[in-house]
Short mmCIF file of C-alpha atoms in Angstrom, two decimals:
data_model
loop_
_atom_site.label_atom_id
_atom_site.label_comp_id
_atom_site.label_asym_id
_atom_site.label_seq_id
_atom_site.Cartn_x
_atom_site.Cartn_y
_atom_site.Cartn_z
CA MET E 1 -17.45 205.61 41.99
CA GLY E 2 -20.58 203.94 40.70
CA ARG E 3 -20.24 200.99 43.07
CA VAL E 4 -22.92 198.61 43.88
CA MET E 5 -25.27 200.18 46.48
CA GLU E 6 -26.01 198.48 49.67
CA GLY E 7 -29.05 196.18 49.36
CA GLU E 8 -27.65 195.03 45.97
CA ALA E 9 -28.99 197.55 43.53
CA VAL E 10 -27.62 199.52 40.56
CA ASP E 11 -28.11 203.25 39.99
CA ALA E 12 -27.85 205.42 36.95
CA ALA E 13 -24.24 206.14 37.64
CA THR E 14 -23.47 202.36 37.47
CA LEU E 15 -25.40 201.97 34.29
CA ARG E 16 -23.50 204.91 32.81
CA ARG E 17 -20.22 203.35 33.72
CA TRP E 18 -21.43 200.07 32.09
CA LEU E 19 -22.09 201.84 28.86
CA ASP E 20 -18.88 203.71 29.02
CA VAL E 21 -16.89 200.51 29.71
CA LEU E 22 -18.77 198.80 26.81
CA ALA E 23 -18.15 201.79 24.43
CA ALA E 24 -14.50 201.67 25.08
CA ARG E 25 -14.41 197.87 24.64
CA LEU E 26 -16.23 198.07 21.35
CA SER E 27 -13.95 200.76 20.06
CA GLU E 28 -10.92 198.77 21.12
CA ARG E 29 -12.32 195.58 19.48
CA ALA E 30 -13.91 197.22 16.40
CA ASP E 31 -11.36 195.71 13.95
CA TYR E 32 -11.65 192.25 15.48
CA LEU E 33 -15.42 192.36 15.33
CA THR E 34 -15.26 193.52 11.68
CA GLN E 35 -12.86 190.71 10.98
CA LEU E 36 -15.21 188.16 12.46
CA ASP E 37 -18.05 189.63 10.38
CA ALA E 38 -16.05 189.66 7.18
CA ALA E 39 -15.51 185.94 7.56
CA ILE E 40 -19.24 185.13 7.67
CA GLY E 41 -21.16 188.24 7.07
CA ASP E 42 -20.58 191.63 5.38
CA GLY E 43 -17.66 192.95 7.38
CA ASP E 44 -19.17 195.92 9.13
CA HIS E 45 -20.26 194.90 12.66
CA GLY E 46 -17.25 196.42 14.44
CA ILE E 47 -17.55 199.60 12.50
CA ASN E 48 -21.28 199.86 13.07
CA MET E 49 -21.23 199.11 16.79
CA ASP E 50 -18.33 201.54 17.25
CA ARG E 51 -20.20 204.32 15.51
CA GLY E 52 -23.34 203.58 17.55
CA PHE E 53 -21.59 203.76 20.95
CA ARG E 54 -19.62 206.64 20.08
CA ALA E 55 -22.90 208.43 19.51
CA VAL E 56 -24.21 207.02 22.94
CA ARG E 57 -21.16 208.59 24.51
CA GLU E 58 -21.77 211.87 22.96
CA ARG E 59 -25.48 211.99 23.28
CA VAL E 60 -26.41 209.96 26.27
CA LEU E 61 -23.32 209.75 28.48
CA ASP E 62 -22.87 213.60 28.28
CA PRO E 63 -22.20 214.65 31.93
CA GLY E 64 -25.05 217.23 31.65
CA ASN E 65 -27.62 214.46 30.95
CA GLU E 66 -29.26 213.66 34.28
CA ALA E 67 -31.84 211.25 32.96
CA PRO E 68 -33.27 208.63 35.33
CA LEU E 69 -32.49 204.92 34.85
CA ASP E 70 -35.17 204.35 32.26
CA GLY E 71 -34.55 207.48 30.48
CA LEU E 72 -30.83 206.68 30.16
CA LEU E 73 -31.62 203.21 28.77
CA LYS E 74 -34.25 204.53 26.41
CA GLY E 75 -31.75 207.15 25.17
CA VAL E 76 -29.36 204.45 24.35
CA GLY E 77 -31.89 202.39 22.48
CA MET E 78 -33.02 205.37 20.36
CA THR E 79 -29.46 206.33 19.65
CA LEU E 80 -28.54 202.80 18.55
CA LEU E 81 -31.61 202.65 16.34
CA SER E 82 -30.74 205.68 14.57
CA THR E 83 -26.98 205.32 14.23
CA VAL E 84 -26.06 201.65 13.92
CA GLY E 85 -28.01 200.40 11.00
CA GLY E 86 -27.69 196.81 9.69
CA ALA E 87 -29.30 194.19 11.83
CA ALA E 88 -27.44 194.95 14.91
CA GLY E 89 -29.11 198.56 15.10
CA PRO E 90 -32.72 197.28 15.61
CA LEU E 91 -31.62 194.46 17.68
CA TYR E 92 -29.48 196.32 20.15
CA GLY E 93 -31.83 199.31 19.98
CA THR E 94 -34.78 196.92 20.93
CA PHE E 95 -32.76 195.37 23.72
CA PHE E 96 -32.15 198.72 25.46
CA LEU E 97 -35.72 200.05 24.76
CA ARG E 98 -37.33 196.86 26.30
CA MET E 99 -34.85 197.08 29.23
CA ALA E 100 -35.99 200.63 29.75
CA ALA E 101 -39.52 199.74 29.69
CA GLN E 102 -39.10 196.85 32.16
CA ALA E 103 -36.91 198.91 34.54
CA GLY E 104 -39.45 201.81 34.79
CA ALA E 105 -38.81 205.18 36.33
CA LYS E 106 -36.62 204.35 39.38
CA ASP E 107 -33.54 205.76 41.00
CA ARG E 108 -32.21 202.44 41.84
CA LEU E 109 -32.68 199.04 40.32
CA PRO E 110 -32.59 196.12 42.89
CA ALA E 111 -30.59 193.11 41.53
CA PRO E 112 -33.56 190.91 40.61
CA GLU E 113 -35.17 193.79 38.82
CA LEU E 114 -31.94 194.44 36.91
CA ALA E 115 -32.02 190.69 35.89
CA ALA E 116 -35.62 191.04 34.81
CA ALA E 117 -34.77 194.15 32.69
CA LEU E 118 -32.06 192.34 31.00
CA ALA E 119 -34.25 189.38 30.51
CA ALA E 120 -36.86 191.59 28.84
CA GLY E 121 -34.09 192.98 26.52
CA VAL E 122 -33.20 189.51 25.47
CA GLU E 123 -36.77 188.65 24.75
CA GLY E 124 -36.95 191.77 22.69
CA VAL E 125 -33.93 190.51 20.54
CA ARG E 126 -35.48 187.09 20.22
CA GLN E 127 -38.79 188.62 18.97
CA ARG E 128 -37.27 191.25 16.57
CA GLY E 129 -34.72 188.79 15.12
CA ARG E 130 -37.09 185.82 15.07
CA ALA E 131 -34.19 183.79 16.14
CA GLU E 132 -33.80 180.80 18.44
CA PRO E 133 -30.93 179.56 20.56
CA GLY E 134 -28.53 177.66 18.28
CA ASP E 135 -29.07 179.83 15.29
CA LYS E 136 -25.61 181.37 15.71
CA THR E 137 -26.64 184.94 16.75
CA MET E 138 -26.45 187.26 19.74
CA LEU E 139 -29.02 185.12 21.51
CA ASP E 140 -26.51 182.35 21.94
CA ALA E 141 -24.45 184.70 24.26
CA LEU E 142 -27.25 186.71 25.82
CA LEU E 143 -29.57 183.85 26.78
CA PRO E 144 -26.97 181.68 28.71
CA GLY E 145 -25.70 184.91 30.40
CA VAL E 146 -29.03 186.19 31.52
CA GLU E 147 -30.17 182.74 32.60
CA THR E 148 -27.08 182.27 34.70
CA LEU E 149 -27.55 185.72 36.27
CA GLU E 150 -31.16 184.86 37.30
CA ARG E 151 -30.22 181.47 38.63
CA MET E 152 -27.19 182.73 40.73
CA LEU E 153 -29.33 185.56 42.13
CA ALA E 154 -32.09 183.06 42.98
CA GLU E 155 -29.50 180.96 44.79
CA GLY E 156 -28.58 183.96 46.90
CA ARG E 157 -25.40 184.93 45.34
CA ASP E 158 -24.34 188.57 45.46
CA LEU E 159 -24.75 190.73 42.31
CA ALA E 160 -21.06 191.14 41.55
CA SER E 161 -20.34 187.46 41.45
CA ALA E 162 -23.58 186.56 39.73
CA LEU E 163 -22.71 189.03 37.06
CA GLU E 164 -19.23 187.58 36.85
CA ALA E 165 -20.75 184.08 36.15
CA ALA E 166 -23.21 185.58 33.66
CA ALA E 167 -20.39 187.13 31.66
CA ALA E 168 -18.39 183.89 31.71
CA ALA E 169 -21.61 182.06 30.55
CA ALA E 170 -22.05 184.53 27.76
CA GLU E 171 -18.39 184.15 26.64
CA GLU E 172 -18.75 180.42 26.68
CA GLY E 173 -21.99 180.75 24.69
CA CYS E 174 -20.20 182.87 22.27
CA ARG E 175 -17.30 180.48 21.82
CA ALA E 176 -20.02 177.79 21.35
CA THR E 177 -21.11 179.47 18.20
CA VAL E 178 -17.93 178.51 16.41
CA PRO E 179 -19.03 175.08 15.22
CA MET E 180 -22.64 176.19 14.65
CA VAL E 181 -24.29 176.51 11.26
CA ALA E 182 -25.82 179.98 10.95
CA ARG E 183 -29.69 180.06 10.45
CA LYS E 184 -30.24 183.84 10.67
CA GLY E 185 -28.60 186.84 9.18
CA ARG E 186 -26.14 187.15 6.45
CA ALA E 187 -23.99 184.33 7.75
CA SER E 188 -26.91 181.92 6.95
CA TYR E 189 -26.16 182.30 3.30
CA LEU E 190 -23.04 180.32 3.78
CA GLY E 191 -24.78 177.21 5.11
CA GLN E 192 -22.12 174.75 6.20
CA ARG E 193 -19.32 177.23 5.44
CA SER E 194 -20.49 179.31 8.33
CA ALA E 195 -19.29 176.62 10.63
CA GLY E 196 -15.73 177.21 12.10
CA HIS E 197 -16.25 180.95 12.73
CA GLN E 198 -17.38 182.72 15.88
CA ASP E 199 -20.48 184.82 15.50
CA PRO E 200 -19.64 188.58 15.61
CA GLY E 201 -23.11 189.37 17.28
CA ALA E 202 -22.66 186.89 19.97
CA THR E 203 -19.16 188.33 20.44
CA SER E 204 -20.37 191.81 20.92
CA SER E 205 -23.13 190.54 23.18
CA ALA E 206 -20.67 188.83 25.54
CA TYR E 207 -18.81 192.19 25.73
CA LEU E 208 -22.09 193.76 26.76
CA LEU E 209 -22.48 191.47 29.85
CA ARG E 210 -18.70 191.47 30.67
CA ALA E 211 -18.82 195.26 30.70
CA LEU E 212 -21.84 195.14 33.09
CA ALA E 213 -19.83 192.79 35.33
CA ALA E 214 -16.90 195.07 35.32
CA ALA E 215 -18.94 198.17 35.93
CA VAL E 216 -20.81 196.68 39.00
CA SER E 217 -17.62 195.10 40.58
CA GLY E 218 -15.90 198.42 40.07
CA SER E 219 -12.96 196.71 38.43
CA MET Y 1 -6.62 201.35 0.18
CA LYS Y 2 -6.68 203.48 -2.81
CA LYS Y 3 -9.99 205.48 -3.14
CA LEU Y 4 -11.07 208.90 -4.32
CA ILE Y 5 -12.30 210.02 -0.97
CA ASN Y 6 -11.65 212.83 1.39
CA ALA Y 7 -12.35 211.22 4.73
CA VAL Y 8 -13.80 207.81 5.47
CA ASP Y 9 -16.56 209.18 7.67
CA ASP Y 10 -17.78 211.73 4.90
CA VAL Y 11 -18.05 209.20 2.04
CA VAL Y 12 -21.88 209.01 2.00
CA THR Y 13 -22.66 212.54 2.78
CA GLU Y 14 -20.25 214.00 0.28
CA ALA Y 15 -21.56 211.65 -2.48
CA LEU Y 16 -25.00 212.92 -1.73
CA GLN Y 17 -23.91 216.46 -2.03
CA GLY Y 18 -22.33 215.67 -5.35
CA MET Y 19 -25.53 214.16 -6.62
CA GLN Y 20 -27.45 217.25 -5.59
CA ALA Y 21 -24.88 219.46 -7.41
CA ALA Y 22 -25.29 217.35 -10.47
CA HIS Y 23 -28.96 216.86 -10.54
CA PRO Y 24 -30.81 219.77 -9.03
CA ASP Y 25 -33.57 219.52 -11.62
CA LEU Y 26 -34.42 215.91 -10.55
CA ILE Y 27 -33.78 215.37 -6.87
CA GLU Y 28 -33.49 217.03 -3.44
CA ILE Y 29 -31.30 215.67 -0.72
CA HIS Y 30 -31.84 215.85 2.97
CA LEU Y 31 -28.90 215.33 5.38
CA ASP Y 32 -29.27 214.01 8.97
CA PRO Y 33 -31.05 211.86 8.58
CA ASN Y 34 -29.96 211.10 4.93
CA TYR Y 35 -32.61 210.73 2.20
CA VAL Y 36 -33.19 211.72 -1.34
CA VAL Y 37 -36.58 212.66 -2.81
CA ARG Y 38 -37.85 213.52 -6.11
CA ARG Y 39 -37.79 217.28 -6.68
CA GLY Y 40 -41.07 218.80 -5.75
CA ALA Y 41 -42.12 215.93 -3.56
CA PRO Y 42 -44.76 214.96 -2.62
CA VAL Y 43 -46.74 214.43 -5.79
CA GLU Y 44 -50.14 214.85 -4.48
CA GLY Y 45 -52.61 212.17 -5.32
CA GLN Y 46 -49.88 209.71 -6.40
CA VAL Y 47 -48.72 206.66 -4.55
CA ALA Y 48 -45.20 207.05 -3.47
CA VAL Y 49 -42.46 204.27 -3.90
CA VAL Y 50 -39.57 204.33 -1.34
CA SER Y 51 -36.62 202.06 -1.23
CA GLY Y 52 -33.26 202.15 0.50
CA GLY Y 53 -30.37 200.12 1.60
CA GLY Y 54 -26.70 200.33 2.25
CA SER Y 55 -24.51 202.73 0.26
CA GLY Y 56 -21.94 201.25 -2.01
CA HIS Y 57 -24.44 199.98 -4.68
CA GLU Y 58 -24.63 203.08 -6.70
CA PRO Y 59 -26.54 204.01 -8.80
CA MET Y 60 -29.00 202.01 -6.68
CA HIS Y 61 -31.02 203.50 -5.04
CA ASN Y 62 -30.45 207.20 -5.06
CA GLY Y 63 -29.87 207.26 -8.73
CA TYR Y 64 -33.33 205.86 -9.39
CA VAL Y 65 -35.23 208.79 -7.70
CA GLY Y 66 -37.23 210.80 -10.09
CA LEU Y 67 -40.07 210.69 -12.57
CA GLY Y 68 -41.55 207.26 -13.26
CA MET Y 69 -39.31 205.41 -10.69
CA LEU Y 70 -38.62 206.14 -7.02
CA SER Y 71 -40.21 208.83 -4.99
CA GLY Y 72 -37.64 208.65 -2.31
CA ALA Y 73 -34.47 206.65 -1.37
CA CYS Y 74 -32.69 206.10 1.99
CA PRO Y 75 -28.93 205.39 1.74
CA GLY Y 76 -27.43 203.77 4.79
CA ALA Y 77 -23.73 203.66 5.60
CA VAL Y 78 -21.63 201.71 3.10
CA PHE Y 79 -23.09 198.15 2.96
CA THR Y 80 -25.37 198.81 6.03
CA SER Y 81 -29.01 199.20 6.08
CA PRO Y 82 -30.55 202.57 6.69
CA THR Y 83 -32.04 203.35 10.08
CA PRO Y 84 -35.75 203.53 10.90
CA ASP Y 85 -35.72 207.28 11.45
CA GLN Y 86 -34.34 207.97 8.01
CA ILE Y 87 -37.01 205.71 6.37
CA TYR Y 88 -39.74 207.07 8.45
CA GLU Y 89 -38.92 210.71 7.60
CA CYS Y 90 -38.48 209.90 3.94
CA THR Y 91 -41.83 208.12 3.95
CA ARG Y 92 -43.59 211.18 5.55
CA ARG Y 93 -41.97 213.47 3.06
CA VAL Y 94 -42.98 211.72 -0.11
CA ASN Y 95 -46.48 210.67 0.93
CA GLY Y 96 -48.92 212.31 -1.41
CA GLY Y 97 -51.95 211.06 0.46
CA ARG Y 98 -52.47 207.68 -1.39
CA GLY Y 99 -49.97 205.65 0.62
CA VAL Y 100 -46.24 204.56 0.22
CA VAL Y 101 -44.85 201.33 -1.08
CA HIS Y 102 -41.68 200.22 0.57
CA VAL Y 103 -39.39 198.11 -1.67
CA VAL Y 104 -37.17 196.18 0.63
CA LYS Y 105 -34.39 193.86 -0.17
CA ASN Y 106 -34.28 190.60 1.74
CA TYR Y 107 -31.51 191.25 4.25
CA THR Y 108 -31.95 190.78 7.94
CA GLY Y 109 -31.11 194.35 8.69
CA ASP Y 110 -32.97 196.00 5.93
CA VAL Y 111 -36.12 194.02 6.76
CA MET Y 112 -36.07 194.88 10.39
CA ASN Y 113 -35.27 198.60 9.91
CA PHE Y 114 -38.07 199.03 7.34
CA GLU Y 115 -40.49 197.14 9.55
CA LEU Y 116 -39.82 199.56 12.37
CA ALA Y 117 -40.18 202.62 10.08
CA ALA Y 118 -43.39 201.21 8.64
CA GLU Y 119 -44.78 200.89 12.15
CA MET Y 120 -43.87 204.46 12.99
CA ALA Y 121 -45.41 205.77 9.67
CA ARG Y 122 -48.58 203.85 10.26
CA ALA Y 123 -48.89 205.37 13.77
CA ASP Y 124 -49.03 208.78 11.90
CA GLY Y 125 -51.92 207.43 9.69
CA ILE Y 126 -49.80 206.87 6.64
CA GLU Y 127 -50.71 203.69 4.63
CA VAL Y 128 -47.52 201.62 4.00
CA GLU Y 129 -47.25 198.44 2.08
CA ALA Y 130 -43.93 196.75 2.14
CA VAL Y 131 -42.81 194.24 -0.45
CA VAL Y 132 -39.62 192.23 0.15
CA ILE Y 133 -37.51 191.31 -2.97
CA ASN Y 134 -35.65 187.94 -2.83
CA ASP Y 135 -34.60 186.97 -6.28
CA ASP Y 136 -31.03 185.58 -5.66
CA VAL Y 137 -31.03 181.84 -6.59
CA ALA Y 138 -27.45 181.39 -5.15
CA VAL Y 139 -29.03 181.19 -1.77
CA GLN Y 140 -31.17 178.22 -0.87
CA ASP Y 141 -34.55 179.40 0.36
CA SER Y 142 -35.23 177.24 3.37
CA LEU Y 143 -36.16 177.45 7.03
CA TYR Y 144 -32.41 177.36 7.78
CA THR Y 145 -31.33 180.55 6.08
CA ALA Y 146 -32.42 184.24 6.27
CA GLY Y 147 -33.94 183.41 2.86
CA ARG Y 148 -32.87 184.51 -0.53
CA ARG Y 149 -31.14 187.93 -0.92
CA GLY Y 150 -32.68 190.79 -2.92
CA VAL Y 151 -30.46 191.66 -5.82
CA GLY Y 152 -31.07 192.62 -9.51
CA ALA Y 153 -34.85 192.27 -9.44
CA THR Y 154 -34.82 195.33 -7.13
CA VAL Y 155 -33.73 197.69 -9.97
CA LEU Y 156 -36.49 196.27 -12.26
CA ALA Y 157 -39.16 196.38 -9.54
CA GLU Y 158 -38.29 200.03 -8.84
CA LYS Y 159 -38.75 200.97 -12.57
CA LEU Y 160 -41.99 199.01 -13.14
CA ALA Y 161 -43.61 199.96 -9.94
CA GLY Y 162 -42.63 203.59 -10.37
CA ALA Y 163 -44.24 203.54 -13.84
CA ARG Y 164 -47.48 202.04 -12.33
CA ALA Y 165 -47.49 204.86 -9.57
CA GLU Y 166 -46.95 207.42 -12.37
CA ALA Y 167 -49.95 206.14 -14.27
CA GLY Y 168 -52.16 206.54 -11.18
CA GLY Y 169 -52.09 203.03 -9.70
CA SER Y 170 -53.49 202.52 -6.30
CA LEU Y 171 -51.28 201.43 -3.31
CA GLY Y 172 -52.45 197.83 -3.86
CA GLU Y 173 -51.72 197.98 -7.56
CA VAL Y 174 -48.31 199.45 -7.27
CA ALA Y 175 -47.43 196.90 -4.54
CA ALA Y 176 -48.73 194.23 -6.74
CA VAL Y 177 -46.36 195.14 -9.56
CA VAL Y 178 -43.33 194.85 -7.21
CA ARG Y 179 -44.74 191.44 -6.13
CA LYS Y 180 -45.26 190.34 -9.72
CA VAL Y 181 -41.64 191.38 -10.63
CA ASN Y 182 -40.15 189.41 -7.63
CA ASP Y 183 -42.28 186.33 -8.40
CA ASN Y 184 -41.08 186.26 -11.96
CA ALA Y 185 -37.41 187.31 -11.70
CA ARG Y 186 -34.49 185.28 -10.74
CA SER Y 187 -30.71 186.37 -10.44
CA MET Y 188 -27.27 185.09 -9.80
CA GLY Y 189 -23.92 186.91 -9.61
CA MET Y 190 -20.14 186.24 -9.52
CA ALA Y 191 -17.08 188.12 -8.48
CA LEU Y 192 -13.55 188.26 -10.00
CA THR Y 193 -12.18 190.57 -7.29
CA PRO Y 194 -13.27 191.55 -3.76
CA CYS Y 195 -14.21 195.12 -2.73
CA THR Y 196 -13.01 197.33 0.06
CA VAL Y 197 -15.54 199.12 2.44
CA PRO Y 198 -13.85 202.49 3.05
CA ALA Y 199 -14.26 202.33 6.84
CA ALA Y 200 -12.79 198.79 6.96
CA GLY Y 201 -9.74 199.81 4.83
CA LYS Y 202 -9.23 196.28 3.55
CA PRO Y 203 -10.95 193.97 1.20
CA THR Y 204 -13.98 192.10 2.63
CA PHE Y 205 -12.54 188.70 1.41
CA GLU Y 206 -9.49 187.35 -0.40
CA LEU Y 207 -9.69 185.93 -3.85
CA GLY Y 208 -6.65 184.59 -5.74
CA ASP Y 209 -5.49 185.92 -9.16
CA ASP Y 210 -6.84 182.73 -10.85
CA GLU Y 211 -10.01 182.28 -8.73
CA MET Y 212 -13.63 183.52 -8.91
CA GLU Y 213 -16.51 183.28 -6.51
CA ILE Y 214 -19.78 181.98 -7.94
CA GLY Y 215 -23.04 183.10 -6.21
CA ILE Y 216 -21.53 186.17 -4.59
CA GLY Y 217 -23.82 188.64 -2.79
CA ILE Y 218 -23.75 192.34 -3.37
CA HIS Y 219 -21.94 193.02 -0.13
CA GLY Y 220 -19.18 190.62 -0.75
CA GLU Y 221 -20.83 187.92 1.12
CA PRO Y 222 -19.13 184.82 0.06
CA GLY Y 223 -21.18 182.87 -2.51
CA ARG Y 224 -21.90 179.19 -3.34
CA GLU Y 225 -18.47 178.23 -4.30
CA ARG Y 226 -15.04 179.31 -5.23
CA MET Y 227 -13.24 177.97 -8.30
CA GLU Y 228 -10.75 178.53 -10.92
CA LEU Y 229 -11.35 181.28 -13.34
CA GLU Y 230 -13.04 180.29 -16.64
CA THR Y 231 -14.10 181.94 -19.91
CA ALA Y 232 -16.94 184.38 -19.99
CA ASP Y 233 -19.11 181.88 -21.84
CA ARG Y 234 -18.58 179.20 -19.20
CA ILE Y 235 -19.25 181.53 -16.43
CA VAL Y 236 -22.61 182.72 -18.00
CA ASP Y 237 -23.56 179.09 -18.39
CA ARG Y 238 -22.96 178.64 -14.67
CA LEU Y 239 -25.12 181.55 -13.73
CA MET Y 240 -27.80 180.78 -16.28
CA GLY Y 241 -28.35 177.24 -15.34
CA PRO Y 242 -29.65 177.80 -11.78
CA ILE Y 243 -31.63 180.85 -12.92
CA LEU Y 244 -33.50 179.09 -15.79
CA GLU Y 245 -34.22 175.99 -13.70
CA ASP Y 246 -35.42 177.88 -10.63
CA LEU Y 247 -38.56 179.70 -11.94
CA PRO Y 248 -38.50 177.67 -14.12
CA PHE Y 249 -38.31 179.56 -17.48
CA ARG Y 250 -40.00 177.63 -20.26
CA SER Y 251 -39.64 177.73 -23.98
CA GLY Y 252 -41.88 180.48 -25.46
CA ASP Y 253 -41.56 182.72 -22.42
CA ARG Y 254 -40.75 186.37 -23.04
CA VAL Y 255 -37.93 187.74 -21.00
CA LEU Y 256 -36.08 190.83 -20.02
CA ALA Y 257 -32.43 190.15 -19.54
CA PHE Y 258 -30.52 192.41 -17.11
CA VAL Y 259 -26.74 191.98 -17.31
CA ASN Y 260 -25.38 193.96 -14.48
CA GLY Y 261 -21.71 195.00 -13.65
CA MET Y 262 -20.61 194.75 -10.07
CA GLY Y 263 -18.72 198.09 -10.27
CA GLY Y 264 -15.25 197.20 -11.49
CA THR Y 265 -16.07 195.42 -14.68
CA PRO Y 266 -16.12 197.32 -18.04
CA LEU Y 267 -19.11 197.43 -20.38
CA ILE Y 268 -16.98 195.70 -23.06
CA GLU Y 269 -16.95 192.59 -20.84
CA LEU Y 270 -20.69 192.93 -20.00
CA TYR Y 271 -21.55 192.73 -23.57
CA ILE Y 272 -19.40 189.64 -24.07
CA VAL Y 273 -21.65 188.31 -21.26
CA THR Y 274 -24.82 189.53 -22.85
CA ARG Y 275 -23.87 187.83 -26.17
CA ARG Y 276 -23.74 184.40 -24.44
CA VAL Y 277 -26.90 185.28 -22.47
CA ALA Y 278 -28.80 185.92 -25.74
CA ARG Y 279 -27.46 182.58 -27.17
CA VAL Y 280 -28.58 180.61 -24.14
CA LEU Y 281 -31.94 182.20 -24.31
CA GLU Y 282 -32.23 181.36 -28.10
CA GLU Y 283 -31.25 177.75 -27.50
CA ARG Y 284 -33.95 177.45 -24.79
CA GLY Y 285 -36.58 178.94 -27.04
CA LEU Y 286 -36.89 182.13 -24.85
CA ARG Y 287 -37.67 185.37 -26.46
CA LEU Y 288 -35.33 188.28 -25.50
CA GLU Y 289 -38.01 191.06 -25.28
CA ARG Y 290 -36.09 193.76 -23.64
CA SER Y 291 -32.52 194.10 -22.10
CA LEU Y 292 -30.64 196.26 -19.63
CA VAL Y 293 -26.85 196.13 -19.76
CA GLY Y 294 -24.61 198.16 -17.48
CA SER Y 295 -23.55 198.68 -13.83
CA TYR Y 296 -26.86 199.35 -12.05
CA ILE Y 297 -26.54 197.49 -8.70
CA THR Y 298 -22.99 197.38 -7.71
CA SER Y 299 -20.55 196.38 -4.90
CA LEU Y 300 -18.17 199.31 -4.79
CA GLU Y 301 -15.21 198.50 -7.09
CA MET Y 302 -15.86 194.78 -7.14
CA ALA Y 303 -15.25 193.18 -10.60
CA GLY Y 304 -17.84 190.72 -11.70
CA CYS Y 305 -21.32 190.54 -12.97
CA SER Y 306 -24.83 189.39 -12.19
CA ILE Y 307 -27.56 188.12 -14.50
CA THR Y 308 -31.31 188.70 -13.90
CA LEU Y 309 -34.03 187.31 -15.97
CA LEU Y 310 -37.52 188.57 -15.66
CA ARG Y 311 -40.45 186.86 -17.39
CA LEU Y 312 -42.78 189.47 -18.59
CA GLY Y 313 -46.06 189.98 -20.44
CA ASP Y 314 -47.67 192.95 -22.06
CA GLU Y 315 -48.35 194.79 -18.87
CA LEU Y 316 -44.74 194.77 -17.68
CA VAL Y 317 -43.45 195.49 -21.12
CA ARG Y 318 -45.62 198.58 -21.31
CA LEU Y 319 -44.51 199.71 -17.79
CA TRP Y 320 -40.89 199.11 -18.76
CA ASP Y 321 -41.21 201.35 -21.80
CA ALA Y 322 -42.95 204.06 -19.97
CA PRO Y 323 -41.01 207.39 -19.50
CA VAL Y 324 -38.39 207.47 -16.72
CA HIS Y 325 -36.13 210.36 -15.87
CA THR Y 326 -33.78 209.87 -12.95
CA PRO Y 327 -30.01 210.47 -12.58
CA ALA Y 328 -29.21 206.94 -13.61
CA LEU Y 329 -31.91 205.80 -15.91
CA ARG Y 330 -33.58 207.99 -18.54
CA TRP Y 331 -35.72 207.21 -21.62
CA GLY Y 332 -38.97 208.30 -23.07
CA VAL Y 333 -38.50 211.89 -21.84
#
């Protein structure tokens, strides 16, 4: 079932379930993401993410693929780099490649190491996009999400509830992009007119953490 | 959505196949990853020039591959940057041993994807010099934006840099031409109607029957302001003002005027625009040295236009007049 293992760790099966839940969510919400992007960008975010994660399903989540944890994540990163395009391709591609590098060749990833891998991914996004919190980007969902995860784990919470809180923090961070004025990406061309719209990248990033929480809790 | 397509997912691929059928003497296409190269590439001993970007701006960039212009072009999905693997493979394919210049339009995605591709090519020992084009004065260039967009100057830079490469220029010299064009060109566009990305199925934005958008981007990104439709002359004045002030262009300067259609505007209207552009130049004491009028960097079926002014001297005039033979631009051959 891809449940959390005893000793609070995730295995490749759980990560595969995460990616599958995320792919389904992105497909279901493709039109919505594209609408958000049309308001302040170029109207292709949902289409691009859906195309990328359909490729992830075909190439990486293939049942015959028995890649270890890091191989799985690297496969996702490379697939997204070569299929998504736009800004989201290099950003999400970098996220999964950095996560893979941090995770290393393991069968199971203990909770703190999962958090560290996610944090490495987020740092990769920050570097590649040269963005900072408050710029109305993916980071505004990813950073509060991963910071919450690390804090809750440090406080001794179990992984499922820490991830639930992380997903909620990412969603809150995503909603907080509504009044922000964009400073990066195509939305920044609008200046003040970008305020009043939710950032599509922050939205897909919130889905990413919500899907991880769902995959780990098994719900 | 009413479009001459077979299937949404096949738009880019089938258009490439059509180009191959039309121009076997000029280009070779490669599918998966998608790129277009000059027939017989690489040209040994010659610097290569590669560009790329989202599809939907035809004839840019694929239509500019050939003698005296681009060595290779990488088309992404419609309005979406190409991916690093495409750009990397195209770069390897056209490298004639003297390095490759990447002409990159300043969009967050394009810049990142070209950056990754250049890193991959350099790891193979290929010299790559990337130059970013950012000529759109509709966008304020500040720390608070992704910077100005690359628009009309891209077409001019590709022609002029290609001519320099054809004449035996070094990697540094060809890249310097791109930089020179970018430093001396300014553009601004406007839209009368929106456009529809095939995969989206509906227009990227709404525009009322009596409205226009000034400062539009080439992906339908909303522009500076939306206002009531005006006469062609008034619209030209609105575009020319910011362009002329920005460089600034001064009395006595020699300029190339590029009046571009966004895809859905007929040539007859572009000439009405050009008429006013020529008058404004004359009033300001600028010399209209060369011109290019037509739909060369488009936004699918969007109606509207953009104006690009390039200040040039003898060197750029000579490079402009040099022979070019590509699917979309041909003279001197």
